[in-house]
């Protein structure tokens, strides 16, 4: 397993329960394959550098995980499908 740092931006009109559900769902992606979530930092709502899907703000979440390549691929796949995630990235440390 390798260590990765990632970030995703949730649409700003999501409720607190929706944000919590998204965070839990994304953490589950990494823990179900034996990986571990080392750190999660919720930065809250911040201004975007440019509009994304007509949103000028977004709810930022940064995380650090130990994960397999399959879990990283699943993270990309799930974030592309989820309507509440407007941007995401993950890089190997």
Short mmCIF file of C-alpha atoms in Angstrom, two decimals:
data_model
loop_
_atom_site.label_atom_id
_atom_site.label_comp_id
_atom_site.label_asym_id
_atom_site.label_seq_id
_atom_site.Cartn_x
_atom_site.Cartn_y
_atom_site.Cartn_z
CA UNK A 1 0.00 0.00 0.00
CA UNK A 2 1.07 3.52 -0.76
CA UNK A 3 0.25 6.83 0.86
CA UNK A 4 -1.93 9.26 -1.07
CA UNK A 5 -3.15 12.79 -0.48
CA UNK A 6 -6.43 13.79 -2.01
CA UNK A 7 -9.05 16.48 -2.07
CA UNK A 8 -12.62 16.76 -3.23
CA UNK A 9 -15.02 19.66 -3.45
CA UNK A 10 -18.69 19.18 -2.61
CA UNK A 11 -21.33 21.52 -4.02
CA UNK A 12 -21.97 24.39 -1.59
CA UNK A 13 -25.74 23.89 -1.37
CA UNK A 14 -25.35 20.41 0.16
CA UNK A 15 -26.76 20.01 3.67
CA UNK A 16 -24.62 19.06 6.64
CA UNK A 17 -26.05 15.52 6.52
CA UNK A 18 -25.19 15.20 2.82
CA UNK A 19 -21.62 16.34 3.46
CA UNK A 20 -21.26 13.85 6.31
CA UNK A 21 -22.69 11.04 4.15
CA UNK A 22 -20.30 11.88 1.30
CA UNK A 23 -17.32 11.90 3.67
CA UNK A 24 -18.30 8.50 5.11
CA UNK A 25 -18.90 7.00 1.65
CA UNK A 26 -15.52 8.16 0.37
CA UNK A 27 -13.72 6.94 3.52
CA UNK A 28 -15.38 3.55 3.04
CA UNK A 29 -13.84 3.26 -0.43
CA UNK A 30 -10.38 3.19 1.12
CA UNK A 31 -11.12 1.16 4.27
CA UNK A 32 -13.06 -1.67 2.59
CA UNK A 33 -9.90 -2.95 0.85
CA UNK A 34 -7.79 -2.92 4.01
CA UNK A 35 -6.49 0.62 3.60
CA UNK A 36 -6.68 3.27 6.27
CA UNK A 37 -7.66 6.90 6.45
CA UNK A 38 -4.84 8.73 8.22
CA UNK A 39 -6.19 12.28 8.19
CA UNK A 40 -9.32 14.16 7.15
CA UNK A 41 -9.41 17.96 7.17
CA UNK A 42 -12.71 19.63 6.39
CA UNK A 43 -11.82 23.12 5.21
CA UNK A 44 -15.43 24.20 4.81
CA UNK A 45 -16.89 26.48 2.16
CA UNK A 46 -14.29 28.44 0.18
CA UNK A 47 -14.32 30.53 -2.98
CA UNK A 48 -13.43 28.65 -6.15
CA UNK A 49 -10.79 30.09 -8.48
CA UNK A 50 -13.33 29.81 -11.30
CA UNK A 51 -16.94 28.71 -11.61
CA UNK A 52 -17.63 24.98 -11.79
CA UNK A 53 -21.13 23.90 -12.83
CA UNK A 54 -22.40 27.43 -12.04
CA UNK A 55 -21.01 27.28 -8.48
CA UNK A 56 -18.59 29.98 -7.31
CA UNK A 57 -18.03 28.32 -3.90
CA UNK A 58 -17.47 24.77 -2.74
CA UNK A 59 -17.05 22.70 0.43
CA UNK A 60 -13.42 21.51 0.49
CA UNK A 61 -12.27 18.25 2.12
CA UNK A 62 -8.60 17.17 2.16
CA UNK A 63 -7.50 13.69 3.20
CA UNK A 64 -4.46 11.42 3.55
CA UNK A 65 -4.84 7.66 3.12
CA UNK A 66 -2.89 4.43 2.78
CA UNK A 67 -4.55 2.68 -0.13
CA UNK A 68 -4.22 0.14 -2.91
CA UNK A 69 -4.22 1.05 -6.59
CA UNK A 70 -7.68 -0.50 -6.90
CA UNK A 71 -9.05 1.76 -4.14
CA UNK A 72 -7.63 4.83 -5.87
CA UNK A 73 -9.25 3.80 -9.16
CA UNK A 74 -12.55 3.23 -7.34
CA UNK A 75 -12.27 6.70 -5.72
CA UNK A 76 -11.89 8.29 -9.17
CA UNK A 77 -14.82 6.27 -10.52
CA UNK A 78 -17.14 7.09 -7.61
CA UNK A 79 -16.27 10.80 -7.58
CA UNK A 80 -17.02 11.01 -11.32
CA UNK A 81 -20.44 9.46 -10.71
CA UNK A 82 -21.50 11.37 -7.56
CA UNK A 83 -23.52 14.49 -8.31
CA UNK A 84 -22.53 16.21 -5.06
CA UNK A 85 -18.76 16.09 -5.82
CA UNK A 86 -17.91 18.85 -8.30
CA UNK A 87 -14.09 18.28 -8.39
CA UNK A 88 -11.65 15.72 -7.02
CA UNK A 89 -7.98 14.83 -7.15
CA UNK A 90 -5.66 12.26 -5.57
CA UNK A 91 -1.86 12.09 -5.79
CA UNK A 92 0.72 9.68 -4.41
CA UNK A 93 3.03 11.13 -1.78
#
